[in-house]
Coordinates of C-alpha atoms in Angstrom, one line a residue:
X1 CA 45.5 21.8 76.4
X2 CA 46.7 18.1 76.5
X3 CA 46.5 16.8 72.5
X4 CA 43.3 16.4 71.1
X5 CA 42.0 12.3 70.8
X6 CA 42.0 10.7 67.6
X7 CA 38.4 11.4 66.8
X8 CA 36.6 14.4 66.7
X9 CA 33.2 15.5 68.7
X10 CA 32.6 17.6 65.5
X11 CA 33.7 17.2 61.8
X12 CA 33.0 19.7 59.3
X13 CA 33.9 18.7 55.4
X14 CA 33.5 20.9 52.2
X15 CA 30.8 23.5 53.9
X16 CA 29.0 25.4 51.4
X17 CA 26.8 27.8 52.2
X18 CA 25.0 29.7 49.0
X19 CA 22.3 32.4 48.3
X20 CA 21.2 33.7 44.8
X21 CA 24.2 34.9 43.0
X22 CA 26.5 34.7 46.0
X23 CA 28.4 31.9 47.3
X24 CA 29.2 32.9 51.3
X25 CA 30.6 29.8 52.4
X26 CA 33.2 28.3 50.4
X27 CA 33.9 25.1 51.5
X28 CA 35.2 25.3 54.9
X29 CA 36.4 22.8 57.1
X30 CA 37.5 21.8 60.2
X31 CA 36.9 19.7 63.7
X32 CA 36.5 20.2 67.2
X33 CA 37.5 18.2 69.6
X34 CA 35.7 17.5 73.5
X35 CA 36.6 19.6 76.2
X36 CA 38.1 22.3 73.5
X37 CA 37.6 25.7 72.8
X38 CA 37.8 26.9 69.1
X39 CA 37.0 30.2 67.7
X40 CA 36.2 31.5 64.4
X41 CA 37.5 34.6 63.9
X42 CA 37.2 37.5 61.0
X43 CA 35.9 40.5 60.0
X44 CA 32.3 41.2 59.6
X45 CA 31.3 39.3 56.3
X46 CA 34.1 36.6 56.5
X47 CA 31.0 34.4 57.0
X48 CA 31.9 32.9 60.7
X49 CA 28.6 33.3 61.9
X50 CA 26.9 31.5 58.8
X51 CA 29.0 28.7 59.7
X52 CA 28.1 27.9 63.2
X53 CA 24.3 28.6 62.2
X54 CA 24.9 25.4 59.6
X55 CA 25.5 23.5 62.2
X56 CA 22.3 23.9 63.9
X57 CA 20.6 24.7 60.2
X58 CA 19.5 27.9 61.3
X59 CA 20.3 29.6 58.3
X60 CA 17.8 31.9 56.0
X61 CA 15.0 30.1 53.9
X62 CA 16.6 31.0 50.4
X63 CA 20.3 29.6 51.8
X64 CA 21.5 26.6 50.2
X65 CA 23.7 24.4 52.3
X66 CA 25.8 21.3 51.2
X67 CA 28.7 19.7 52.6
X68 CA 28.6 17.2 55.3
X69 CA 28.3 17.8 59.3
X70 CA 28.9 14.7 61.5
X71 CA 28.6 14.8 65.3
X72 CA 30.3 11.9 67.1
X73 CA 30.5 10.4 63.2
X74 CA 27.3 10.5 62.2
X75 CA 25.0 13.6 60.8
X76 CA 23.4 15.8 62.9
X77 CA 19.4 15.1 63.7
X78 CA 16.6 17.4 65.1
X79 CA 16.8 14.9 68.6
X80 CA 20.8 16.2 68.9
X81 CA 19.8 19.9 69.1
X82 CA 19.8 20.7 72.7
X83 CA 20.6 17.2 74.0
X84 CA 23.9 17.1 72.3
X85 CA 24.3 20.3 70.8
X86 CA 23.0 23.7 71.9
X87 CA 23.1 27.3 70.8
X88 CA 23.8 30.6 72.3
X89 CA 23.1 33.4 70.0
X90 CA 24.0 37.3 70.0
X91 CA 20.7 38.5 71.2
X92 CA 20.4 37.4 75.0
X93 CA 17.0 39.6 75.4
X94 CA 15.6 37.8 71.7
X95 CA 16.8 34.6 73.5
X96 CA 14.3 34.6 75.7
X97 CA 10.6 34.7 75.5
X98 CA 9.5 38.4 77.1
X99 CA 6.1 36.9 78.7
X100 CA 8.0 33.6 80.6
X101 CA 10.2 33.8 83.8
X102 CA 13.7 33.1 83.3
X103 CA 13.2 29.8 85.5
X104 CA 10.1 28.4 83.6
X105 CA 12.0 28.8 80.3
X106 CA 14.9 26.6 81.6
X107 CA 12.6 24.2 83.3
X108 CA 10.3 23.5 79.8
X109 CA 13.5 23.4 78.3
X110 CA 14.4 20.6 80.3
X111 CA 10.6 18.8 80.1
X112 CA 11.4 18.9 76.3
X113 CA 14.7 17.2 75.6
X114 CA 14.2 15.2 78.9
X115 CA 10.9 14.4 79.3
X116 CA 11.4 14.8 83.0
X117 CA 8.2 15.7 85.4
X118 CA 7.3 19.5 86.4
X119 CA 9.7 18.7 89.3
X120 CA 12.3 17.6 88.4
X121 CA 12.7 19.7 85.7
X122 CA 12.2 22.8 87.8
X123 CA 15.3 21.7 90.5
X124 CA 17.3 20.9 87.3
X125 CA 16.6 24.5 85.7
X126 CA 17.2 26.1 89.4
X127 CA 20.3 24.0 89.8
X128 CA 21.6 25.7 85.8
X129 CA 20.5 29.3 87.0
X130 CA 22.4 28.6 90.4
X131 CA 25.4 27.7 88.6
X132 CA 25.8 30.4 86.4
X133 CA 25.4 32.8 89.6
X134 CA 21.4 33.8 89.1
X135 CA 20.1 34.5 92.8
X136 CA 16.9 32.9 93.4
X137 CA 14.9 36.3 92.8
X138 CA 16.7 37.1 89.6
X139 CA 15.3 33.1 88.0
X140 CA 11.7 34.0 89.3
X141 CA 11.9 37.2 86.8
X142 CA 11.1 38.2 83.6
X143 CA 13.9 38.5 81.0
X144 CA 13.5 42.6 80.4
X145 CA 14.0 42.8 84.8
X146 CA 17.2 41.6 84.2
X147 CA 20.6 43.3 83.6
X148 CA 22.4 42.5 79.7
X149 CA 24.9 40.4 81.7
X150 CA 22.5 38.2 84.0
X151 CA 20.6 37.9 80.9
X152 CA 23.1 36.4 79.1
X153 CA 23.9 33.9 82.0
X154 CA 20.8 32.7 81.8
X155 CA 21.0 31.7 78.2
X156 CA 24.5 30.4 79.2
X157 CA 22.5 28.4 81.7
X158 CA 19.7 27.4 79.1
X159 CA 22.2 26.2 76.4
X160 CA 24.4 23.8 78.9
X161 CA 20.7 22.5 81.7
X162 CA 20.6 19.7 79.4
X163 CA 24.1 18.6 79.6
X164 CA 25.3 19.0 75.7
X165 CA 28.6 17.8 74.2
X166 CA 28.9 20.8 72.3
X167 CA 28.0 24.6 72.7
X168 CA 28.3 27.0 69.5
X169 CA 28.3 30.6 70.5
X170 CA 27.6 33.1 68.0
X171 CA 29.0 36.7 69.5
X172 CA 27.7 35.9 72.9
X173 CA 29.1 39.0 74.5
X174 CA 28.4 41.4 71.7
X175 CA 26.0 43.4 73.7
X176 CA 28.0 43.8 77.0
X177 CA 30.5 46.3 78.4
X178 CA 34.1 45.0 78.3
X179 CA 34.2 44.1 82.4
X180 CA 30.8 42.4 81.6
X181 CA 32.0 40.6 78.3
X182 CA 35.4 38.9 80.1
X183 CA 33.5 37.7 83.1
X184 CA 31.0 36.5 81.0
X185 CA 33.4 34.7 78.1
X186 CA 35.7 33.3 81.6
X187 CA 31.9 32.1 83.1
X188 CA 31.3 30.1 79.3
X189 CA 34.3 28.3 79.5
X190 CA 34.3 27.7 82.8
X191 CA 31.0 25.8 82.7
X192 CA 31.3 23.9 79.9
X193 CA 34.7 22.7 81.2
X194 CA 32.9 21.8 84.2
X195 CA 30.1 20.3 81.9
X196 CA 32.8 18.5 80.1
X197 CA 31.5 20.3 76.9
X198 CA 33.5 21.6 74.0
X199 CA 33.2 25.1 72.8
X200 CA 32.7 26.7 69.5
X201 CA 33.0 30.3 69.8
X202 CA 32.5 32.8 66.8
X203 CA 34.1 36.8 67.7
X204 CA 35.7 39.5 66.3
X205 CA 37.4 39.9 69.6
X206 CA 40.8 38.6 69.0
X207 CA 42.0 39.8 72.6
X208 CA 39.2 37.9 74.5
X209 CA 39.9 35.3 71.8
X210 CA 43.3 34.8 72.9
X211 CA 42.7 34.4 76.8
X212 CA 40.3 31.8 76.0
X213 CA 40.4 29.7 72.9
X214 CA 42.7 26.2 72.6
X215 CA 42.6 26.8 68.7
X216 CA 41.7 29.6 66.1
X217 CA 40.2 29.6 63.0
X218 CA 41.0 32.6 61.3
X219 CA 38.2 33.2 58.2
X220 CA 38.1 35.4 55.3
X221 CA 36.0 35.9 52.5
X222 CA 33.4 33.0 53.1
X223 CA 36.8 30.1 53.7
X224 CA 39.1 29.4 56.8
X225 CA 42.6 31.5 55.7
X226 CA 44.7 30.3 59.1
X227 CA 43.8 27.6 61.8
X228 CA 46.5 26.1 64.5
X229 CA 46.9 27.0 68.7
X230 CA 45.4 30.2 69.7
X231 CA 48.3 31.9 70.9
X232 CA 50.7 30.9 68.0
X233 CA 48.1 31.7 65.6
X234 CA 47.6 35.2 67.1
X235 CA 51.3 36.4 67.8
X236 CA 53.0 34.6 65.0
X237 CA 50.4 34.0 62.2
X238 CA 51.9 33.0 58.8
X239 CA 49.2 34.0 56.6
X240 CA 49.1 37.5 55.5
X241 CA 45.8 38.2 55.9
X242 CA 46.1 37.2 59.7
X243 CA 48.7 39.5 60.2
X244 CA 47.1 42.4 58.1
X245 CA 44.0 41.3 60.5
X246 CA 46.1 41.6 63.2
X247 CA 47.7 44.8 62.8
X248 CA 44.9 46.7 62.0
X249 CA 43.8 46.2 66.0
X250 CA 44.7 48.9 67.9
X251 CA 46.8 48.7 71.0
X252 CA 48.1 49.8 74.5
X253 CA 51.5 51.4 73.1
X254 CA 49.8 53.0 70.6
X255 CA 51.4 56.4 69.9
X256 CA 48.7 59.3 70.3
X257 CA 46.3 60.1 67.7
X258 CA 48.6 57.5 65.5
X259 CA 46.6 56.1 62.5
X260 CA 46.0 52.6 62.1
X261 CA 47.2 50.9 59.0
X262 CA 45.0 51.8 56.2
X263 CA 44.4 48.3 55.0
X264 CA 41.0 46.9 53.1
X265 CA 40.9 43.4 54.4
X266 CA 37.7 42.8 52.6
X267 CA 37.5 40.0 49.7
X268 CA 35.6 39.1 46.5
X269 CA 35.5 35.2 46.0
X270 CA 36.8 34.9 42.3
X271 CA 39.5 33.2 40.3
X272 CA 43.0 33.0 42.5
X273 CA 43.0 34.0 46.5
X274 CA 40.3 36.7 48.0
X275 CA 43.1 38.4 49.8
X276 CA 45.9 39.0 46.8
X277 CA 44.2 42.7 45.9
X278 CA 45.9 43.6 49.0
X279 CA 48.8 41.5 49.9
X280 CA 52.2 42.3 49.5
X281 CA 53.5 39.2 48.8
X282 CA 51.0 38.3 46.5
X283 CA 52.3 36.6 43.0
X284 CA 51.1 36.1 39.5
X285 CA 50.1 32.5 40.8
X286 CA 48.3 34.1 44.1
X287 CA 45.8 36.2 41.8
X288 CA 45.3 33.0 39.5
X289 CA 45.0 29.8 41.6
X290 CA 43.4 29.9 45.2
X291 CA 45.6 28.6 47.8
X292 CA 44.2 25.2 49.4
X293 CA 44.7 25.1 53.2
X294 CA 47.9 22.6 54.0
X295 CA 50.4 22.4 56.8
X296 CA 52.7 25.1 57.9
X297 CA 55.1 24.9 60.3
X298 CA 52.2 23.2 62.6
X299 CA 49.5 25.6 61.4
X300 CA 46.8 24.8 58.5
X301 CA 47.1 28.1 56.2
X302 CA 45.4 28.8 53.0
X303 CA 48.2 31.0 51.1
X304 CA 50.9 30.3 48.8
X305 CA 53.7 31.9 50.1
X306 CA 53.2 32.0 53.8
X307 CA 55.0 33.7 56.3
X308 CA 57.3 30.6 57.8
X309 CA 59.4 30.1 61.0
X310 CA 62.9 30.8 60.9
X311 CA 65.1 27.8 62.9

């Protein structure tokens, strides 16, 4: 990935997100920049998913949000949503309403943000479905005819028909087999390179993650504990939690009926850093004062004694 312009397509500063007596978010930040791919990664809980829905303020009723969320520089309005920034969430089948063909959905889509004629918003929807690699019959269907995985292209194709800067995916592949899941992760970056769109992806699959993110954020209890390039951040992470995260994957050289690490990598936001109940190298000062995230041998890593390269 060539290095990122001076501005960002996305800035995220100080995100809080809070519900009675719990604070999930705690002040997270970061940017994204066009033509990119970053992921937020963590376990279930870190609070990755509450952070892409604070983009698009999907979250609950009784969540209260502050911090400030600029797109292009300036905050994010009800007229960007779709035009300039679209969603794709878990749920293809949810996606999608049950009692509209696939191809009317994309084509209202299209009269909405647009507000282009029946026709031209039906070629523009067709052209979307096409792209994605919908046959003709499979747009003319209901979404419940369709397969998991040719649902999910079509919300692929929903999310980029009105040509949007930026595409936040929340688990996208979650309900898919794991041929279905990298076809369908390789199709979503695919198109929005093609679109010229940049790519915020929220997974737990740190594999998939590392065949196709630029960047990683790496997030634990409710704040961003690694971020840098995806490949250094995955294979030689210098915050402890990441490598706890990581070795408690299990992989292809695994010895037979081996156990995994037995390793809680869950955190309670308090006084000093989430992860120090667990970390070997945590200190006196690590279960006292939380570590702010600062620059690390090119990484951004929230921990005060972090694992660093040797020369």
């Amino acid at each position: 990935m060539p290095p990122p312009p001076s501005e960002p397509l996305l800035t995220v500063d100080s995100l809080r997100v809070s519900f009675p007596g719990t604070e999930a978010v705690r002040g997270v930040s970061l940017e994204v920049y066009a033509g990119e791919v970053l992921a937020l990664v963590g376990e279930s809980g870190a609070g990755k998913s509450l952070v892409a829905r604070s983009l698009l303020a999907l979250v609950p009723a009784d969540a209260a949000v502050t911090g400030r969320v600029l797109l292009r520089g300036a905050p994010v309005t009800p007229t960007d949503l779709g035009r300039v920034l679209a969603w794709i969430p878990q749920d293809s089948l949810s996606a999608l309403s049950p009692v509209h063909r696939v191809e009317d959905q994309l084509a209202a889509a299209v009269r909405s943000v647009r507000g282009a004629d029946r026709a031209e918003a039906r070629t523009a929807a067709r052209r979307a479905l096409a792209a994605v690699g919908l046959p003709p019959e499979a747009a003319a269907s209901y979404p419940h005819m369709l397969s998991g995985g040719m649902r999910q292209r079509a919300v692929i194709a929903t999310a980029l028909v009105n040509g949007p800067r930026l595409v936040v995916a929340d688990e996208p592949t979650t309900a898919l087999d794991p041929d279905r899941r990298e076809q369908v992760l390789a199709l979503l970056r695919e198109r929005c390179a093609a679109a010229g769109a940049a790519l915020l992806l929220v997974s737990h699959d740190l594999e998939s993650v590392r065949c196709h993110a630029d960047r990683v954020a790496v997030m634990h209890a409710g704040r961003i504990a690694e971020l840098g390039p995806a490949e250094r951040v995955l294979s030689r992470p210098a915050a402890p939690y990441t490598r706890a995260l990581l070795a408690s994957l299990p992989t292809p050289d695994l010895p037979h009926r081996s156990r995994l690490p037995a390793l809680d990598l869950t955190g309670t936001p308090g006084q000093g850093c989430a992860f120090a109940p667990h970390c070997p190298a945590a200190t006196d000062r690590c279960r006292t004062e939380e570590p702010l995230l600062r620059s690390v041998d090119g990484l951004r890593v929230a921990c005060h004694h972090p694992v660093q390269e040797t020369a």
